[in-house]
PDB file of C-alpha atoms in Angstrom:
ATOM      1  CA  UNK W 813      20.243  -8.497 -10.446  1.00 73.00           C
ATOM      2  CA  UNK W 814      18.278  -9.068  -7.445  1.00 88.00           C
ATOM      3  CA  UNK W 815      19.633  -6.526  -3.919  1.00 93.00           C
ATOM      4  CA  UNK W 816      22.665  -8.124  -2.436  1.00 94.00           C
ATOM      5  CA  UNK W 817      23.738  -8.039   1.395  1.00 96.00           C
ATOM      6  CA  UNK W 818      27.372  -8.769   2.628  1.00 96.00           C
ATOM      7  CA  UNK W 819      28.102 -10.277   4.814  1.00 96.00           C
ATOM      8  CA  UNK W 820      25.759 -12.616   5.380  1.00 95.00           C
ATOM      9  CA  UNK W 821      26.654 -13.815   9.203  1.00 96.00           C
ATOM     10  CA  UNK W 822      28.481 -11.948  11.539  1.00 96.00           C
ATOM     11  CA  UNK W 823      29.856 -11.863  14.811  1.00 98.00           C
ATOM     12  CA  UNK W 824      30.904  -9.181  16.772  1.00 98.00           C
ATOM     13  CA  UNK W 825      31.805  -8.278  21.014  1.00 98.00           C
ATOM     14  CA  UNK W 826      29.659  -5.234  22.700  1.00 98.00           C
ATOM     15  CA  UNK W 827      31.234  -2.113  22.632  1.00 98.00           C
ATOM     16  CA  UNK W 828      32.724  -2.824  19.061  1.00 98.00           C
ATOM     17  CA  UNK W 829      31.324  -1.022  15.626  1.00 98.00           C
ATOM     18  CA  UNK W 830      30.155  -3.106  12.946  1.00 98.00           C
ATOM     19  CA  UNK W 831      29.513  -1.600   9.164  1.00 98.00           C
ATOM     20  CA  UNK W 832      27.028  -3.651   6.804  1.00 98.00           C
ATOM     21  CA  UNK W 833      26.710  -3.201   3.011  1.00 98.00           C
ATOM     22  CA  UNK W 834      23.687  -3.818   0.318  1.00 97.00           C
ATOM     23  CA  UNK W 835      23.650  -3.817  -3.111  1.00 94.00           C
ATOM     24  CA  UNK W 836      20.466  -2.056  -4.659  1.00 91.00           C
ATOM     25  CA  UNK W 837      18.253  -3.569  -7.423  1.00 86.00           C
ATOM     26  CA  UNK W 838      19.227  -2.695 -10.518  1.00 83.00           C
ATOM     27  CA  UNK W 839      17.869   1.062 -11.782  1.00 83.00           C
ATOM     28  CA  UNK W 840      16.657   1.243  -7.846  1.00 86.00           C
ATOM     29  CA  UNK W 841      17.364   4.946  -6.490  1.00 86.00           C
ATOM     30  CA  UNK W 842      16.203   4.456  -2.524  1.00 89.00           C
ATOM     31  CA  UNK W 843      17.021   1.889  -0.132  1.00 92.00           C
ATOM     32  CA  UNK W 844      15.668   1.232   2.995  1.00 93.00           C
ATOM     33  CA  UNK W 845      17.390  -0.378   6.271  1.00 96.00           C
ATOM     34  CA  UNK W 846      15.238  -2.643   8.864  1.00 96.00           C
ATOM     35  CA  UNK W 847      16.395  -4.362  12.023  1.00 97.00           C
ATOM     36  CA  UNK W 848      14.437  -7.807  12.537  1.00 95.00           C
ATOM     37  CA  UNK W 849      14.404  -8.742  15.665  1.00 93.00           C
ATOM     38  CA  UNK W 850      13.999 -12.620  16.460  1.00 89.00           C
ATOM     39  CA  UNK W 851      10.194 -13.329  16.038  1.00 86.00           C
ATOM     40  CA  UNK W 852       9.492  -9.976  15.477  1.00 90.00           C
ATOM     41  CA  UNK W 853       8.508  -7.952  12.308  1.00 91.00           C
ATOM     42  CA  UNK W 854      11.133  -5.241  10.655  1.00 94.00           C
ATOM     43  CA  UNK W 855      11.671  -2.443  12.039  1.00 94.00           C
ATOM     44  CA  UNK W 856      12.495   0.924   9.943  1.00 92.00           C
ATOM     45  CA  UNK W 857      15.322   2.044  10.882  1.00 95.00           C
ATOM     46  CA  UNK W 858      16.283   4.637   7.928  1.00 92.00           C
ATOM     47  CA  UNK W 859      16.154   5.857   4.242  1.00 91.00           C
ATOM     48  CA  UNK W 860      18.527   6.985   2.000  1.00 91.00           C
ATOM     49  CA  UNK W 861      17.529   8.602  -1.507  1.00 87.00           C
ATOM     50  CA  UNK W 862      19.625  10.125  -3.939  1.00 85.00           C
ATOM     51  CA  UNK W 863      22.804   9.465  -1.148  1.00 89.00           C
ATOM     52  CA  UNK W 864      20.747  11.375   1.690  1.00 90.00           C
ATOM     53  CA  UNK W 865      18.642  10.377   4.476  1.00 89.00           C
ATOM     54  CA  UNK W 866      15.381  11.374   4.211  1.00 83.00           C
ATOM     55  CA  UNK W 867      13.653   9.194   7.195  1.00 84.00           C
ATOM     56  CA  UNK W 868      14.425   7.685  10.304  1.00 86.00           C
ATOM     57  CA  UNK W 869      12.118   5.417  12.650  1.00 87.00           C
ATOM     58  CA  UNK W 870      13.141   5.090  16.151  1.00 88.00           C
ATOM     59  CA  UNK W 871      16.739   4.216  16.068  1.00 94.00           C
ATOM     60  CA  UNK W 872      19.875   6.416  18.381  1.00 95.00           C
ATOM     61  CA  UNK W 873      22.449   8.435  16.071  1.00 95.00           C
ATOM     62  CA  UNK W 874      24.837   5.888  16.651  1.00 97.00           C
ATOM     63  CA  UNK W 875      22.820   3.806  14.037  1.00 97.00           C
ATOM     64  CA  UNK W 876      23.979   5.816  10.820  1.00 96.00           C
ATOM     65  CA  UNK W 877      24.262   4.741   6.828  1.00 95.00           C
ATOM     66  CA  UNK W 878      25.815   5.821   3.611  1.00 95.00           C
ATOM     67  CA  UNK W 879      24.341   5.481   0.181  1.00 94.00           C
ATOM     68  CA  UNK W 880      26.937   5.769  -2.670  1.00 92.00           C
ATOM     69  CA  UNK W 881      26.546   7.372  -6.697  1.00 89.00           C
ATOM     70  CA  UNK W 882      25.892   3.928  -7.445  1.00 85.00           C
ATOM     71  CA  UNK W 883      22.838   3.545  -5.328  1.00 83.00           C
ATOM     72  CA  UNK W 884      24.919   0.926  -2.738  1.00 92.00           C
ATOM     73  CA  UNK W 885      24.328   1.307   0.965  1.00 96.00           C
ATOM     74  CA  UNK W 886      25.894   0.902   3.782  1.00 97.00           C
ATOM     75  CA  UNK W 887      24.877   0.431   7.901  1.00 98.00           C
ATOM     76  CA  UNK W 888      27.295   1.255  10.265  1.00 98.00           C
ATOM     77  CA  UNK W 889      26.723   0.987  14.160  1.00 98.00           C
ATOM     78  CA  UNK W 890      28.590   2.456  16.739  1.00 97.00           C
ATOM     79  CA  UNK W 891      29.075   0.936  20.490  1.00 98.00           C
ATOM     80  CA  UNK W 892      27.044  -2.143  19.646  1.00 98.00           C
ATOM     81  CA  UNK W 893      25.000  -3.517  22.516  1.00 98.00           C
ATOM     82  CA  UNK W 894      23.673  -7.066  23.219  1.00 97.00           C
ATOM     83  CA  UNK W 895      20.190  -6.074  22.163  1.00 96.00           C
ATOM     84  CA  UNK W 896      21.596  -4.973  18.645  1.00 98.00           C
ATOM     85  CA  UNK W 897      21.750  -8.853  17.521  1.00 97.00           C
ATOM     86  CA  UNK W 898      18.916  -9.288  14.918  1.00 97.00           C
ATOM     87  CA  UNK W 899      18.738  -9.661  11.336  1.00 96.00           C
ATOM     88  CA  UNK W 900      19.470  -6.520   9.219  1.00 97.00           C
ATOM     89  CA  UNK W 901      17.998  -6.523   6.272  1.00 96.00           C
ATOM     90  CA  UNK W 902      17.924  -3.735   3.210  1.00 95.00           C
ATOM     91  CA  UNK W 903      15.116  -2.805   0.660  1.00 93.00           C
ATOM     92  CA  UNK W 904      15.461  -0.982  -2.725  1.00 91.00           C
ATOM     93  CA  UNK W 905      12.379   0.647  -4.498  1.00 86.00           C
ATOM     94  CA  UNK W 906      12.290   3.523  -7.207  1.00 83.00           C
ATOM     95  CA  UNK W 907      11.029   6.766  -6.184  1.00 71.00           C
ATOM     96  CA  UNK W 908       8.339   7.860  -8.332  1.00 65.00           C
ATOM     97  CA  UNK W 909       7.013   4.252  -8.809  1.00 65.00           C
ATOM     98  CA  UNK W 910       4.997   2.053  -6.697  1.00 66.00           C
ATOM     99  CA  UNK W 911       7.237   1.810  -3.874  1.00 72.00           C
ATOM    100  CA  UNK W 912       7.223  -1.522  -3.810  1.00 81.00           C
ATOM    101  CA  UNK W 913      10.163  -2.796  -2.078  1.00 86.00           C
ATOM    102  CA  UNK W 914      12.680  -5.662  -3.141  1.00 89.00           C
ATOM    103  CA  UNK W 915      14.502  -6.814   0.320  1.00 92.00           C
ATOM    104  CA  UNK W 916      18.082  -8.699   0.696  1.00 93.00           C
ATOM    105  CA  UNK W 917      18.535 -11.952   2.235  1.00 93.00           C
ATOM    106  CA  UNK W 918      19.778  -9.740   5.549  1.00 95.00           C
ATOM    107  CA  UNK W 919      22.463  -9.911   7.552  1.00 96.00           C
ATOM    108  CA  UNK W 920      22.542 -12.028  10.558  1.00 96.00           C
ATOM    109  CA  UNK W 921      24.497 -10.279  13.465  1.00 97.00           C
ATOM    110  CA  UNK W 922      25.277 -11.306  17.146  1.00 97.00           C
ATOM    111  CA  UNK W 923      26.533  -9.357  19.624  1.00 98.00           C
ATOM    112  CA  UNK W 924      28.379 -11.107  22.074  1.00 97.00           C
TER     113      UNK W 924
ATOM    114  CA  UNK O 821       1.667   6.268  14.652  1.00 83.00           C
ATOM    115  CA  UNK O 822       0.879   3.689  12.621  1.00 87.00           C
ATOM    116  CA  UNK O 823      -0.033   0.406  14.133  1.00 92.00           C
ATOM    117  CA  UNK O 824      -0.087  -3.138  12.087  1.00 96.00           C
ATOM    118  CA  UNK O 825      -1.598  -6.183  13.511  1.00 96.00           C
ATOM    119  CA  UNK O 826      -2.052  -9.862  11.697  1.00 96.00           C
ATOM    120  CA  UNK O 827      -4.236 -12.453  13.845  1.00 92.00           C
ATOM    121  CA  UNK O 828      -3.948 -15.105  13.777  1.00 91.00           C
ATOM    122  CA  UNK O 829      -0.074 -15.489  15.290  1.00 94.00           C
ATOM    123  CA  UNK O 830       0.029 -19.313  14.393  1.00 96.00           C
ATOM    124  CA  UNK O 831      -1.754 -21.450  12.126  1.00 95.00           C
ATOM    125  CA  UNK O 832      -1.551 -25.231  11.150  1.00 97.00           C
ATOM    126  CA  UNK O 833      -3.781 -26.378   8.455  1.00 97.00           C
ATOM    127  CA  UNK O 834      -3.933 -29.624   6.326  1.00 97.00           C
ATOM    128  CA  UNK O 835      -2.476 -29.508   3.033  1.00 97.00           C
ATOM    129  CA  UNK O 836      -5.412 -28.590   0.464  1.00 97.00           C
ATOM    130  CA  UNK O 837      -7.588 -26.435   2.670  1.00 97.00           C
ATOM    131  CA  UNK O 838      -8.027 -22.548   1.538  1.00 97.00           C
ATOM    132  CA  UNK O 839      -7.292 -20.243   4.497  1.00 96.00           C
ATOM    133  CA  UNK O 840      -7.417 -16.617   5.201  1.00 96.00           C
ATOM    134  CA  UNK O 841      -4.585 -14.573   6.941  1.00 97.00           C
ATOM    135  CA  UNK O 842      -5.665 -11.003   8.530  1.00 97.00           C
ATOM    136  CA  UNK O 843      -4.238  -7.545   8.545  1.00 97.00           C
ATOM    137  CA  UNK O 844      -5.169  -4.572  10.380  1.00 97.00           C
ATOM    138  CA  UNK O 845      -3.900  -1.409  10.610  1.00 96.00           C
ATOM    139  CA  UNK O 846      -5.228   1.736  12.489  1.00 94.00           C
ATOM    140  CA  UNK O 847      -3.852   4.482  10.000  1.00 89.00           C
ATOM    141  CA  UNK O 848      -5.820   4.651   6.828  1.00 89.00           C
ATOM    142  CA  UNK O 849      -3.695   7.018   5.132  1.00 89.00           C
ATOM    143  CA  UNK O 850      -1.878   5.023   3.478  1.00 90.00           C
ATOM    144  CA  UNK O 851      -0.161   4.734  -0.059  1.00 87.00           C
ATOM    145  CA  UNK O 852      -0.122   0.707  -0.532  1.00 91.00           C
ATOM    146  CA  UNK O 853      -0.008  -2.568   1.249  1.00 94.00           C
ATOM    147  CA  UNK O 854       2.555  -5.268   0.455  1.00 94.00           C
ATOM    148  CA  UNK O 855       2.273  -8.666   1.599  1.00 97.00           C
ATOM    149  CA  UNK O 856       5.705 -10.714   2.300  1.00 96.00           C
ATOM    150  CA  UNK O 857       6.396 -14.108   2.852  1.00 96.00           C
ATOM    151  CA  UNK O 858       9.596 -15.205   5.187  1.00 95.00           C
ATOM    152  CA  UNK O 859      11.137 -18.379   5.245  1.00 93.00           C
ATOM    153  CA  UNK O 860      13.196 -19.184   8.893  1.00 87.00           C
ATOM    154  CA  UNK O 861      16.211 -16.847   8.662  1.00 80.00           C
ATOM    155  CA  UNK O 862      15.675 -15.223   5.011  1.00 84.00           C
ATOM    156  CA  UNK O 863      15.054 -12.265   3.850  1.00 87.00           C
ATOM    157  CA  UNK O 864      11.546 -11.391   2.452  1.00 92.00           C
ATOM    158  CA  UNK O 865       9.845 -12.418  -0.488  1.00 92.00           C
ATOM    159  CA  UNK O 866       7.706  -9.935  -2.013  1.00 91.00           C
ATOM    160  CA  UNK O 867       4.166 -11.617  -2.828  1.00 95.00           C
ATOM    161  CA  UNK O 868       1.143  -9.164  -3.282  1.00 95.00           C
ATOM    162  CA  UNK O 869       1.448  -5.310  -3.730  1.00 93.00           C
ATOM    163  CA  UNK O 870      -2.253  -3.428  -3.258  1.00 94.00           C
ATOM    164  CA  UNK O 871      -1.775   0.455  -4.167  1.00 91.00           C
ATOM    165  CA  UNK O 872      -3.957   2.494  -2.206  1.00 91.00           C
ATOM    166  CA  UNK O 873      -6.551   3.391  -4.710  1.00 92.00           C
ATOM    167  CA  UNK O 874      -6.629  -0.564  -5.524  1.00 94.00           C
ATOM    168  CA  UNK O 875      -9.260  -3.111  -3.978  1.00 95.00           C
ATOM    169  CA  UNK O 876      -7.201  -6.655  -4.484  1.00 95.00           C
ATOM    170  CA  UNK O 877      -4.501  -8.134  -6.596  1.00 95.00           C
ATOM    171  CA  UNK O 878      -3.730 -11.520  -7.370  1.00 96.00           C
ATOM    172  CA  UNK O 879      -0.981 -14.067  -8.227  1.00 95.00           C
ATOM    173  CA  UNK O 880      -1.650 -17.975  -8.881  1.00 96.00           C
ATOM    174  CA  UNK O 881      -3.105 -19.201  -5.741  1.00 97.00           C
ATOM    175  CA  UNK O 882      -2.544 -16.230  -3.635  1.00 97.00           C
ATOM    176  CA  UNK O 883      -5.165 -13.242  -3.695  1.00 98.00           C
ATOM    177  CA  UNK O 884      -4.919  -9.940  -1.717  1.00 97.00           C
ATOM    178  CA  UNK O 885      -7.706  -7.715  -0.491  1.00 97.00           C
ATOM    179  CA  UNK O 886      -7.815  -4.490   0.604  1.00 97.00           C
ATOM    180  CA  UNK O 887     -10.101  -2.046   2.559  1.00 96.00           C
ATOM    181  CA  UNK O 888      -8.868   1.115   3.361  1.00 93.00           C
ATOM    182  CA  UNK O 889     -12.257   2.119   5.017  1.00 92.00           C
ATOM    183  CA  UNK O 890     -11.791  -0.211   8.145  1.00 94.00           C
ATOM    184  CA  UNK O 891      -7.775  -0.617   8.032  1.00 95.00           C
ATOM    185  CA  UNK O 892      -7.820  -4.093   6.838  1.00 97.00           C
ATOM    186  CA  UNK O 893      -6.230  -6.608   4.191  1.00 97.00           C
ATOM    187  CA  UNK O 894      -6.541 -10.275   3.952  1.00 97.00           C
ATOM    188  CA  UNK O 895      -4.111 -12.557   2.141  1.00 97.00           C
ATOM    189  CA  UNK O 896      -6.267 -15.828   0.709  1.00 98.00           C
ATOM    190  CA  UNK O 897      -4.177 -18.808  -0.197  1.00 97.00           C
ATOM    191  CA  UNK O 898      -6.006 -21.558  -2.167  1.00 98.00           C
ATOM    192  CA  UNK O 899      -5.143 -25.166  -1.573  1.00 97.00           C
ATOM    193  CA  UNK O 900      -2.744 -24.708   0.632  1.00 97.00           C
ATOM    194  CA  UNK O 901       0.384 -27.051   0.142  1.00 97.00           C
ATOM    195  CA  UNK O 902       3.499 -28.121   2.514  1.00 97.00           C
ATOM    196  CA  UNK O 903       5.530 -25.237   0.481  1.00 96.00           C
ATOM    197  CA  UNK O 904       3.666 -22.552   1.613  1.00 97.00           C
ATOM    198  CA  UNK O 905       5.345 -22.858   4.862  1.00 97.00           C
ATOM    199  CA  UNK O 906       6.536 -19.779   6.042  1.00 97.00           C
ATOM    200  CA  UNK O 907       5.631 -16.809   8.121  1.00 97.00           C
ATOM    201  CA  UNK O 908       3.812 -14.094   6.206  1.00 98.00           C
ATOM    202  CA  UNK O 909       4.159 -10.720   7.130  1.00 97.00           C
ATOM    203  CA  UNK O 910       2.149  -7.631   5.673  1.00 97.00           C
ATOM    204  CA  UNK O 911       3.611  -3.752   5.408  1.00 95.00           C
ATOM    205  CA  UNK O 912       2.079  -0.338   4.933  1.00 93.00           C
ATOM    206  CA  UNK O 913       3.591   2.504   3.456  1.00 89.00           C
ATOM    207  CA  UNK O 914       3.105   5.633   3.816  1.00 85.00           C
ATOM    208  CA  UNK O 915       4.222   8.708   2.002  1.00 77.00           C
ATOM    209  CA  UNK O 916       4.762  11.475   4.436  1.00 72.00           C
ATOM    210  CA  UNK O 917       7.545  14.469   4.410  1.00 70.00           C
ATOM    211  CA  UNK O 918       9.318  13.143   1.280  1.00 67.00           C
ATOM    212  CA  UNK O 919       9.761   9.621   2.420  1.00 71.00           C
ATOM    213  CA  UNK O 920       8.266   6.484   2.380  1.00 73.00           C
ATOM    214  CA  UNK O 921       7.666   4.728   5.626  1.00 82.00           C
ATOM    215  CA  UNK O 922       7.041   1.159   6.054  1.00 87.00           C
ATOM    216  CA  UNK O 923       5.196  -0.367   9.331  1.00 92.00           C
ATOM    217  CA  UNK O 924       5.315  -4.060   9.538  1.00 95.00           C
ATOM    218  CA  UNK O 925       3.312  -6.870  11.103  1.00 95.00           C
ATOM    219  CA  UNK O 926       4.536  -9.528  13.493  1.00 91.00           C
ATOM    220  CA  UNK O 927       3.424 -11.972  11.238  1.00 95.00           C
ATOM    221  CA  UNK O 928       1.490 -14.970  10.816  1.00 97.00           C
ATOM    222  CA  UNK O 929       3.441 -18.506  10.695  1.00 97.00           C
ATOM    223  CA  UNK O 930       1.916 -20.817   9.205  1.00 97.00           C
ATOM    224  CA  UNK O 931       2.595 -24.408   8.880  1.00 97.00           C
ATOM    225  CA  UNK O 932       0.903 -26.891   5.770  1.00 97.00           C
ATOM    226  CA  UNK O 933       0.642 -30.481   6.937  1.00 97.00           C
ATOM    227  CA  UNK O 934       1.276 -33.275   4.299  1.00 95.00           C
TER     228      UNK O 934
END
């Protein structure tokens, strides 16, 4: 099975948190979170292997994740702000491999 | 800090004609290149990995090049057709401090016309 976002669309009012989930690629042990926004590449925002964080691009604490025994994920954001609408969009790949990574369909989400 | 650029921003070709999409990046250090193709409000679509110590790969019509030398990659479609539509975005990784990190493009879109 291919890597799995939910939910797919989302709306949400500044000030409010928001929490966003991924399913990893089957036998995949690190996921990645990016924030896309609108005609813009991905941006790294963190990476999770073996449940822990082990990298963060240029994102404030109150961006934080969660990566479960079963190699799920989870995004959570805190306070959310008008510039936090994009499309959020999670990557597995298996450490030790190529590192080539299999992304979600993402996870549109506007902050009104 | 790693910098990725892909000129042109926007291309519009006839369907049939070969083109040539461009990637630069200013960090040679790194452990592959993936290309990705994005259709309007997907996710990405995994097309063309390169490993470092590789010089291109291909897949049916698409073939990727890569020098690490001058910090470039180009992505060659061959007759090009209406489905190929999409904006195509390339990514570096790099291996640093136990984790991978990934610096994207801004993309190319590119539009096929029947």
């Amino acid at each position: 099975a291919g890597v799995t976002q939910t939910p797919r669309y989302l709306i949400k009012t500044r000030g409010q948190q928001v929490t966003l989930r991924c399913s990893s690629q089957s036998g995949h042990n690190t996921v990645s979170w990016y924030q896309q926004a609108l005609g813009q590449g991905p941006q790294f925002i963190f990476q999770y292997y073996r449940e822990e964080e082990n990298g963060r691009g240029n994102f404030p604490p109150r961006f934080s994740g969660l990566q479960f025994p079963n190699y799920s994920s989870e995004l959570n954001v805190n306070a959310l702000e008008l510039d936090d609408s994009a499309l959020y969009l999670c990557a597995s790949s298996l450490e030790g491999s190529s590192y080539e990574q299999y992304f979600g369909p993402g996870t549109r989400l506007t902050v009104t | 800090k790693q910098e990725v650029t892909q000129i042109p921003a926007a291309l519009s070709v006839p369907e049939g004609e070969n083109l040539v999409l461009n990637c630069s990046f200013t960090d040679s250090a790194i452990y592959n290149l993936q290309w990705f193709r994005q259709d309007p409000g997907k996710g990405l679509t995994s097309l063309l990995l390169i490993q470092s110590s590789q010089r291109e790969q291909t897949s049916g019509r698409l073939n990727a090049s890569l020098d690490k030398s001058s910090g470039r990659s180009t992505l060659y479609i061959a007759a090009s057709q209406p489905g190929d539509s999409a904006t195509y975005l390339c990514a570096v990784t790099r291996y640093s401090g136990g984790y991978q990190k990934v610096t994207f493009g801004t993309g190319t879109k590119l539009q096929v016309i029947p």
